[in-house]
Amino acid sequence: MRSLIPFRIRPARHGKQPEFGRAEPPVTRARVAHDPAPSLWAYRMQRVMLTPYLRRFLRVGLPVLAVAAVTGLYMASEERRNGVIQVFTDLREKFQSRPEFMVTLVSIEGASVELADAVRSRLDLNLPKSSFDLDLEAARARIEELDAVRGAELRVRSGGVLSVLITERQPVLVWRQATGLTLVDETGHRVAGLFERADRDDLALIAGEGADKAAPEALDILAAAGPIAPRIRGLVRMGDRRWDIVLDRNQRILLPEDNPVRALERLLALDQAQDMLARDLASVDLRLPNRPTLRLTPYAMNELRRANGLEPLPEPVETEL
Amino acid sequence: MTDLYQTQRAMRNMRRAAMQRGVIAILDVGTSKIACLILRFDGEARLREVEGVGPMAGQSKFRIIGAATTRSRGVRFGEISVMNETERAIRTAVQAAQKMANVRVDHVIACFSGAEPRSYGLGGEVDLEDGVVTEHDIARVLASCDVPDIGQGREVLHAQPVNFALDHRSGLADPRGQIGNRLACDMHLLSVEDSAIQNLLYCIQRCDLELAGIASSAYVSAISSLVEDEQELGAACIDLGGGATGVSIFMKKHMIYADSVRMGGDHVTADISKGLYIPAADAEKIKTRHGGLFATGMDDREMIELGGESGDWEKDRRRISRTELIGIMRPRVEEILEEARSVLDAAGFDHLPSQQIVLTGGGSQIPGLDMLANRILGQRVRLGRPLRVQGLPQAATGPAFASAVGLCLFAAHPQDEWWDFEVPAERYPARSLRRAFRWFKDNW
């Protein structure tokens, strides 16, 4: 605590002290002009500074305002604004073009050699390129435009390698069109063209307009064919609406629009019981579910009539229909 | 009288506003020191957090967040004598307290000890209109007290109803709702010099503060240093201050008498200074460090260096024994106590059922005062210290701060005063619009 005595001892005489003998003692007490009271304006100032709103403003508002004002003034000039933007873009570019982020190689996995070449040409990246500049989504979309590619997965691996993992489409059917042969996968999507049917004689043949879109149904029918499978030459899509099964000896099985597999199963049951398809039939019409209809070949028809004691039918006349 | 109502009510409203804001300052303008405390009112929270502080006296409603004291200047006998010096001292204290509290205060409640307080006992009687005492009846009976001539240039400081009597039953604290025919009341009125209040008001306004209340130091130091049963059973509090010694008598928790003796610790200091030819500041130091009232054989051998900077070796090396110092101090203290005794006698303290006397204030710290007071004032004397309140710094818990602490309690729990009741319609001027309004309000 400060002393309550408002005096301070001060040497009375300044300047020269005697050269010998005792130094002059401090003899007088000088009144020290010191007033502990704050001046009126200091007091008022302190009170103003203790005002809660002002304190909050000084602590928060004023720094914010100052920073905003400085930034605003600095950014007011177009030139400096561009300079600042330039600095930031440069920094970003420098960072992005660091060797750690450069992609130099493309590795393609899960594709045959020809497809890999096609993918590579399709990717069309002029490497090396920074991984920040690569648009992997767009590249993936470009690759997936290839018919033979079902899905692609692109990722940038460490060491600057862009790894492309490709899932190929597997052809399950051959589609014959007027323009040529096409390999089709289980969804009916084109996989590739085909020059010779004999090149892929392991695959079943389909034909007709819209056959590719109904490929899943065709596969179901083929799977249900069972015992007659070796005899099937192919399936024909009729009027883009229903299937015909073409067997050897030009036999045809006309399947209905709805539930073709069920109809085929019933036919197979008939075949198993009466060995029907081995007979001299031209076609089996299953389009009406409660009335399967057979058409015999002309020879068989005549033989039947003859066996029943009837005249053989005359030779059919070719008419313009 | 209406004027008094208005000023006191204005102060009361200001005090309410300050309590709404939660911060109010307490200013004890004494002769030797000016103390400023800053109170924060924050409800009844944090009860019983501090050991020994109970809720009973309302001291748990507030917390002291700033305290400062400074040497008083320009105050003599508890009255302001040099305005701008006092103003600067008040500013010093308020600024330091604000700095400690880190909050700005605008309202201040002040107390002072001097200004020749005079007590008056007033009585009034009214017939009840409908047999049940209502608030309106209390206002009427208070208004029916005829004010004595308090003299030119004097102002009413406190006017507190102390007792109500209903028919033949007396000693009612709150007669509202009781049934009777005739209501009488006793009121204690304390008047002080008008100029002292004006000076204090001016000083406080010069410090950009607003006065939200004013109290007599004798009253508030009794509030803080008399314990509850002493206030109830009757006791006198003698506040030995620097320039004035306040005397107040309490009975049934109401102040019934207050006066002051225009002598205090500063006179003891002046005696020492004159008797020993030393500066007042040194005398004050010697008094507080070595002072006493009863000399023993040991004190003959305890020598006190007087010191001094006069340059005269003989003068500066003087030593006195403690007995000599006691010999200077004792007559003055005796004189003060005898004056207090005569004040108590004049007030009829002998006739009270309880004769308890409590000594407080900075002067009560003189060693041996209680024994001396026993001889002069009677056997039932004790030294009182102010109540403990939350947040009060250790340095401000001594008896010298009795009036400051009492003022805190006064701020938190003011006594009902005359002006807290509505003025009955009859007291308004005859053709007043307010009188008409009041008539409607009372009768419809």
PDB file of N, CA and C in Angstrom, chain A residues 4-6 9 26-29 35-40 42-44 46-48 50-51 55, chain B residues 71 73 88 91-92 94-95 98-99 102-106 206-209 279 281-282 285 309:
ATOM      1  N   LEU A   4       0.739   6.754   3.448  1.00  0.00           N
ATOM      2  CA  LEU A   4      -0.232   7.821   3.590  1.00  0.00           C
ATOM      3  C   LEU A   4       0.447   9.167   3.800  1.00  0.00           C
ATOM      4  N   ILE A   5       1.748   9.125   4.023  1.00  0.00           N
ATOM      5  CA  ILE A   5       2.463  10.374   4.280  1.00  0.00           C
ATOM      6  C   ILE A   5       2.771  11.031   2.944  1.00  0.00           C
ATOM      7  N   PRO A   6       2.238  12.186   2.716  1.00  0.00           N
ATOM      8  CA  PRO A   6       2.424  12.788   1.401  1.00  0.00           C
ATOM      9  C   PRO A   6       3.743  13.540   1.271  1.00  0.00           C
ATOM     10  N   ILE A   9      11.464  12.551   1.208  1.00  0.00           N
ATOM     11  CA  ILE A   9      12.702  13.240   1.581  1.00  0.00           C
ATOM     12  C   ILE A   9      13.526  13.439   0.326  1.00  0.00           C
ATOM     13  N   PRO A  26      20.379  15.179   4.317  1.00  0.00           N
ATOM     14  CA  PRO A  26      19.153  15.714   3.744  1.00  0.00           C
ATOM     15  C   PRO A  26      18.384  16.442   4.834  1.00  0.00           C
ATOM     16  N   VAL A  27      18.225  17.693   4.699  1.00  0.00           N
ATOM     17  CA  VAL A  27      17.683  18.456   5.817  1.00  0.00           C
ATOM     18  C   VAL A  27      16.274  18.957   5.613  1.00  0.00           C
ATOM     19  N   THR A  28      15.837  19.164   4.407  1.00  0.00           N
ATOM     20  CA  THR A  28      14.493  19.730   4.279  1.00  0.00           C
ATOM     21  C   THR A  28      13.547  18.692   3.721  1.00  0.00           C
ATOM     22  N   ARG A  29      12.347  18.895   3.997  1.00  0.00           N
ATOM     23  CA  ARG A  29      11.331  18.041   3.404  1.00  0.00           C
ATOM     24  C   ARG A  29      10.606  18.902   2.400  1.00  0.00           C
ATOM     25  N   ASP A  35      -0.916  14.008  -6.510  1.00  0.00           N
ATOM     26  CA  ASP A  35      -2.315  13.880  -6.140  1.00  0.00           C
ATOM     27  C   ASP A  35      -2.798  12.514  -6.603  1.00  0.00           C
ATOM     28  N   PRO A  36      -3.233  11.675  -5.692  1.00  0.00           N
ATOM     29  CA  PRO A  36      -3.670  10.352  -6.140  1.00  0.00           C
ATOM     30  C   PRO A  36      -4.959  10.387  -6.938  1.00  0.00           C
ATOM     31  N   ALA A  37      -5.658  11.507  -6.860  1.00  0.00           N
ATOM     32  CA  ALA A  37      -6.957  11.541  -7.525  1.00  0.00           C
ATOM     33  C   ALA A  37      -6.777  11.634  -9.034  1.00  0.00           C
ATOM     34  N   PRO A  38      -7.606  10.939  -9.773  1.00  0.00           N
ATOM     35  CA  PRO A  38      -7.555  11.083 -11.227  1.00  0.00           C
ATOM     36  C   PRO A  38      -8.136  12.439 -11.619  1.00  0.00           C
ATOM     37  N   SER A  39      -7.648  12.955 -12.694  1.00  0.00           N
ATOM     38  CA  SER A  39      -8.245  14.205 -13.166  1.00  0.00           C
ATOM     39  C   SER A  39      -9.660  13.918 -13.655  1.00  0.00           C
ATOM     40  N   LEU A  40     -10.424  14.981 -13.768  1.00  0.00           N
ATOM     41  CA  LEU A  40     -11.826  14.793 -14.128  1.00  0.00           C
ATOM     42  C   LEU A  40     -11.964  14.073 -15.462  1.00  0.00           C
ATOM     43  N   ALA A  42      -9.682  12.112 -16.926  1.00  0.00           N
ATOM     44  CA  ALA A  42      -9.233  10.717 -16.820  1.00  0.00           C
ATOM     45  C   ALA A  42     -10.335   9.861 -16.213  1.00  0.00           C
ATOM     46  N   TYR A  43     -10.984  10.417 -15.213  1.00  0.00           N
ATOM     47  CA  TYR A  43     -12.080   9.696 -14.554  1.00  0.00           C
ATOM     48  C   TYR A  43     -13.217   9.437 -15.527  1.00  0.00           C
ATOM     49  N   ARG A  44     -13.571  10.480 -16.273  1.00  0.00           N
ATOM     50  CA  ARG A  44     -14.678  10.307 -17.233  1.00  0.00           C
ATOM     51  C   ARG A  44     -14.307   9.301 -18.303  1.00  0.00           C
ATOM     52  N   GLN A  46     -12.277   6.815 -18.057  1.00  0.00           N
ATOM     53  CA  GLN A  46     -12.339   5.455 -17.524  1.00  0.00           C
ATOM     54  C   GLN A  46     -13.779   4.968 -17.451  1.00  0.00           C
ATOM     55  N   ARG A  47     -14.666   5.868 -17.049  1.00  0.00           N
ATOM     56  CA  ARG A  47     -16.069   5.467 -16.975  1.00  0.00           C
ATOM     57  C   ARG A  47     -16.630   5.144 -18.352  1.00  0.00           C
ATOM     58  N   VAL A  48     -16.234   5.931 -19.322  1.00  0.00           N
ATOM     59  CA  VAL A  48     -16.704   5.653 -20.684  1.00  0.00           C
ATOM     60  C   VAL A  48     -16.183   4.303 -21.138  1.00  0.00           C
ATOM     61  N   LEU A  50     -15.579   1.816 -19.438  1.00  0.00           N
ATOM     62  CA  LEU A  50     -16.193   0.695 -18.717  1.00  0.00           C
ATOM     63  C   LEU A  50     -17.625   0.456 -19.162  1.00  0.00           C
ATOM     64  N   THR A  51     -18.127   1.249 -20.079  1.00  0.00           N
ATOM     65  CA  THR A  51     -19.486   1.040 -20.579  1.00  0.00           C
ATOM     66  C   THR A  51     -19.544  -0.305 -21.300  1.00  0.00           C
ATOM     67  N   ARG A  55     -17.257  -1.545 -24.482  1.00  0.00           N
ATOM     68  CA  ARG A  55     -16.207  -2.541 -24.283  1.00  0.00           C
ATOM     69  C   ARG A  55     -16.342  -3.661 -25.303  1.00  0.00           C
TER      70      ARG A  55
ATOM     71  N   ARG B  71      -7.764   7.933   1.432  1.00  0.00           N
ATOM     72  CA  ARG B  71      -7.703   8.886   2.529  1.00  0.00           C
ATOM     73  C   ARG B  71      -8.637  10.039   2.191  1.00  0.00           C
ATOM     74  N   ARG B  73     -10.201  13.694   2.161  1.00  0.00           N
ATOM     75  CA  ARG B  73      -9.673  15.056   2.191  1.00  0.00           C
ATOM     76  C   ARG B  73     -10.842  16.015   2.128  1.00  0.00           C
ATOM     77  N   ARG B  88     -12.495  15.135  -5.412  1.00  0.00           N
ATOM     78  CA  ARG B  88     -11.374  14.363  -5.951  1.00  0.00           C
ATOM     79  C   ARG B  88     -11.184  13.073  -5.172  1.00  0.00           C
ATOM     80  N   ARG B  91     -13.759  10.693  -6.264  1.00  0.00           N
ATOM     81  CA  ARG B  91     -13.410  10.200  -7.597  1.00  0.00           C
ATOM     82  C   ARG B  91     -12.344   9.107  -7.512  1.00  0.00           C
ATOM     83  N   THR B  92     -11.367   9.339  -6.655  1.00  0.00           N
ATOM     84  CA  THR B  92     -10.311   8.334  -6.493  1.00  0.00           C
ATOM     85  C   THR B  92     -10.902   7.002  -6.051  1.00  0.00           C
ATOM     86  N   VAL B  94     -14.029   5.943  -6.173  1.00  0.00           N
ATOM     87  CA  VAL B  94     -14.968   5.345  -7.132  1.00  0.00           C
ATOM     88  C   VAL B  94     -14.206   4.745  -8.304  1.00  0.00           C
ATOM     89  N   GLN B  95     -13.190   5.453  -8.736  1.00  0.00           N
ATOM     90  CA  GLN B  95     -12.440   4.930  -9.884  1.00  0.00           C
ATOM     91  C   GLN B  95     -11.755   3.616  -9.536  1.00  0.00           C
ATOM     92  N   GLN B  98     -14.341   0.887  -9.331  1.00  0.00           N
ATOM     93  CA  GLN B  98     -14.815   0.516 -10.668  1.00  0.00           C
ATOM     94  C   GLN B  98     -13.780  -0.320 -11.388  1.00  0.00           C
ATOM     95  N   LYS B  99     -12.536   0.024 -11.186  1.00  0.00           N
ATOM     96  CA  LYS B  99     -11.475  -0.712 -11.852  1.00  0.00           C
ATOM     97  C   LYS B  99     -11.433  -2.140 -11.332  1.00  0.00           C
ATOM     98  N   ASN B 102     -14.511  -3.841 -12.596  1.00  0.00           N
ATOM     99  CA  ASN B 102     -14.537  -3.857 -14.056  1.00  0.00           C
ATOM    100  C   ASN B 102     -15.939  -3.601 -14.596  1.00  0.00           C
ATOM    101  N   VAL B 103     -16.620  -2.717 -13.909  1.00  0.00           N
ATOM    102  CA  VAL B 103     -17.966  -2.385 -14.357  1.00  0.00           C
ATOM    103  C   VAL B 103     -18.199  -0.915 -14.027  1.00  0.00           C
ATOM    104  N   ARG B 104     -19.047  -0.303 -14.784  1.00  0.00           N
ATOM    105  CA  ARG B 104     -19.329   1.102 -14.574  1.00  0.00           C
ATOM    106  C   ARG B 104     -20.559   1.237 -13.696  1.00  0.00           C
ATOM    107  N   VAL B 105     -20.482   2.090 -12.695  1.00  0.00           N
ATOM    108  CA  VAL B 105     -21.660   2.309 -11.848  1.00  0.00           C
ATOM    109  C   VAL B 105     -22.143   3.732 -12.068  1.00  0.00           C
ATOM    110  N   ASP B 106     -23.449   3.878 -12.018  1.00  0.00           N
ATOM    111  CA  ASP B 106     -24.038   5.198 -12.201  1.00  0.00           C
ATOM    112  C   ASP B 106     -24.797   5.660 -10.976  1.00  0.00           C
ATOM    113  N   ARG B 206     -20.846  16.010  -9.393  1.00  0.00           N
ATOM    114  CA  ARG B 206     -19.616  16.380 -10.097  1.00  0.00           C
ATOM    115  C   ARG B 206     -18.833  15.151 -10.533  1.00  0.00           C
ATOM    116  N   CYS B 207     -19.080  14.030  -9.887  1.00  0.00           N
ATOM    117  CA  CYS B 207     -18.404  12.786 -10.270  1.00  0.00           C
ATOM    118  C   CYS B 207     -19.227  12.006 -11.289  1.00  0.00           C
ATOM    119  N   ASP B 208     -20.211  12.625 -11.902  1.00  0.00           N
ATOM    120  CA  ASP B 208     -21.078  11.988 -12.906  1.00  0.00           C
ATOM    121  C   ASP B 208     -21.877  10.831 -12.325  1.00  0.00           C
ATOM    122  N   LEU B 209     -22.116  10.865 -11.033  1.00  0.00           N
ATOM    123  CA  LEU B 209     -22.903   9.794 -10.422  1.00  0.00           C
ATOM    124  C   LEU B 209     -24.249  10.366 -10.014  1.00  0.00           C
ATOM    125  N   PRO B 279       4.404  15.805  13.196  1.00  0.00           N
ATOM    126  CA  PRO B 279       3.388  16.005  12.163  1.00  0.00           C
ATOM    127  C   PRO B 279       2.183  15.085  12.377  1.00  0.00           C
ATOM    128  N   ALA B 281       0.644  13.241  10.330  1.00  0.00           N
ATOM    129  CA  ALA B 281       0.750  11.919   9.720  1.00  0.00           C
ATOM    130  C   ALA B 281       1.531  10.984  10.617  1.00  0.00           C
ATOM    131  N   ASP B 282       2.630  11.495  11.236  1.00  0.00           N
ATOM    132  CA  ASP B 282       3.398  10.665  12.157  1.00  0.00           C
ATOM    133  C   ASP B 282       2.579  10.337  13.390  1.00  0.00           C
ATOM    134  N   LYS B 285       0.331   7.564  12.680  1.00  0.00           N
ATOM    135  CA  LYS B 285       1.045   6.295  12.618  1.00  0.00           C
ATOM    136  C   LYS B 285       1.342   5.779  14.019  1.00  0.00           C
ATOM    137  N   GLU B 309      12.349  14.887  10.719  1.00  0.00           N
ATOM    138  CA  GLU B 309      13.286  15.271   9.668  1.00  0.00           C
ATOM    139  C   GLU B 309      13.649  16.728   9.792  1.00  0.00           C
TER     140      GLU B 309
END
